[in-house]
């Protein structure tokens, strides 16, 4: 492998970096990169990876570790690095989520954990607080000497938080009922009990990974020698638990850390995000600070409004600069006021349909955002869009699923069996087969050719099986499940699990496959055509609908935010800054147009019932004031046909 000298390196694919970004890409020290919306942080991290790999400043065989919050963000960064510097170098770039990083450590070095906290090899993962609550009340049989009715007296939210955050080992404190429970529940969850398998939550996995590194200096040293550089994405959302793991692993080592974030998009406080993560990182890791100021995403008019809001969130905020790709007057932002949510639905749907029919954008270029309760807030819009021939869907059911490698593999096989022009799918599947069999692309041509011939045969079999599917949904779902099982048998399930260890423990893999099979069957029942069914699952025909939290890291030509109202921002009085940041995230997803709606009456979920309630904007009047200060037009929509 020939490398480029650092002084001769230039950005991949002719990409031009702003001066601050070029400094960040080539930095040889720990740095915090302040990157606002549209600053191109994914590209910056990809170019930095290319620089380090192509110049061998990340010396072979060492690797770069990139940690993101969301599966799709980790996958996007991985693909971007492969695109920029090729698969050979990109094989030394690991892109993971925090959960995946912690789980990999636990699964690989589980036996290094002291027996008192060592989980079973095939532990299950609990995804909800309710599962833990049921285990606590069902499996702790002992009576507390002073609190015999503790099950009915404690706050399970506090217990769940402490299960995640209290340092290991946990000790019993006679004055603290929670410590009494924690000692017992850790033992039950880690070791299993009376038919209950070893069961962990992802925060517990992170805690155990941290405990592992603290007790095994050789493992910790091996980790540090493996990764010469570490990237931390969306750093403003880092939790105490995640930051502790990063510090345990890399503080005081030669590994160079690059954190990227934006304090104006700190919207995960409810999930335990640190309020001062930037300052802690700079202090702990003696890190410099670099600020990117160019916004490559949004049109000038939208950037003007973002800058007004940014100054309110942080008075020291630097104004974002407009990209040269936009014309000076480009961009549009309005508030639409309606009498009822039905009027809102008709107007919003008609506006979307008109834009799509004019041919300038696709359904996927438009996003409908809500603060909460997307099934309720967007229900009337979904129904009205359906009446006008446009499909819209709640995106959270698909986002994480489609980012999973095993799901992508299923989709690739179905594409190869049913569609033309699937060159990318063929490359991905054949390369995966080559990799899991341990073949060398340069030396094992005959073996690889043999694999590709077998792949062709199996694709033909899948095609034949799919052509014979029943139109009965239950039978169809059962047969698709068998076809998918055949795909993984062809690849070799053990080989796949070695490649992706996260699938080898518990019921996670089976749950993913079950969900995917169900969605494939439902899509096929709708279209009876695989080309359209796959496109539907990928969302190519649908207007995506999601909460603001789910929209982090995404961008759309047009964003329509439903419900700029007090009921939606019910925490505004007590969490004003967090809600301002949430509003900023919504506004900054848009490239050219952003609209906010207000309705005098709206369906909301209250005490478990859907009720039509009168809406107001008194509590969030400061949000309306900042829009007014930014000269955003407010339209009273009295004629819903006046699009």
mmCIF file of C-alpha atoms in Angstrom, residues 98-107 113 119 123-127 163-164 168 186 199-212 241 245 505:
data_model
loop_
_atom_site.group_PDB
_atom_site.id
_atom_site.type_symbol
_atom_site.label_atom_id
_atom_site.label_comp_id
_atom_site.label_asym_id
_atom_site.label_seq_id
_atom_site.Cartn_x
_atom_site.Cartn_y
_atom_site.Cartn_z
ATOM 1 C CA UNK A 98 -22.254 4.021 21.684
ATOM 2 C CA UNK A 99 -24.433 0.969 22.370
ATOM 3 C CA UNK A 100 -22.656 -1.085 19.702
ATOM 4 C CA UNK A 101 -19.201 -0.087 20.993
ATOM 5 C CA UNK A 102 -20.065 -1.027 24.577
ATOM 6 C CA UNK A 103 -21.731 -4.290 23.537
ATOM 7 C CA UNK A 104 -18.757 -5.312 21.408
ATOM 8 C CA UNK A 105 -16.442 -4.830 24.403
ATOM 9 C CA UNK A 106 -18.722 -6.800 26.701
ATOM 10 C CA UNK A 107 -19.272 -9.671 24.257
ATOM 11 C CA UNK A 113 -15.563 -9.132 34.287
ATOM 12 C CA UNK A 119 -23.575 -11.862 32.575
ATOM 13 C CA UNK A 123 -27.877 -12.698 27.723
ATOM 14 C CA UNK A 124 -31.101 -11.048 26.570
ATOM 15 C CA UNK A 125 -31.595 -7.320 26.127
ATOM 16 C CA UNK A 126 -34.492 -5.514 27.822
ATOM 17 C CA UNK A 127 -35.618 -2.491 25.831
ATOM 18 C CA UNK A 163 -29.553 1.001 37.712
ATOM 19 C CA UNK A 164 -27.870 2.754 34.794
ATOM 20 C CA UNK A 168 -20.119 -0.718 40.111
ATOM 21 C CA UNK A 186 -28.035 -6.574 39.581
ATOM 22 C CA UNK A 199 -30.964 -9.875 31.028
ATOM 23 C CA UNK A 200 -29.347 -6.466 30.498
ATOM 24 C CA UNK A 201 -30.341 -2.998 29.328
ATOM 25 C CA UNK A 202 -28.057 -1.029 27.015
ATOM 26 C CA UNK A 203 -27.117 1.398 29.839
ATOM 27 C CA UNK A 204 -26.164 -1.629 31.957
ATOM 28 C CA UNK A 205 -24.037 -2.931 29.077
ATOM 29 C CA UNK A 206 -22.233 0.413 28.938
ATOM 30 C CA UNK A 207 -21.721 0.281 32.697
ATOM 31 C CA UNK A 208 -20.323 -3.259 32.493
ATOM 32 C CA UNK A 209 -17.983 -2.282 29.636
ATOM 33 C CA UNK A 210 -16.663 0.554 31.800
ATOM 34 C CA UNK A 211 -16.245 -1.825 34.763
ATOM 35 C CA UNK A 212 -14.443 -4.314 32.506
ATOM 36 C CA UNK A 241 -22.603 7.114 31.254
ATOM 37 C CA UNK A 245 -16.836 5.053 29.195
ATOM 38 C CA UNK A 505 -26.650 -12.468 21.594
#
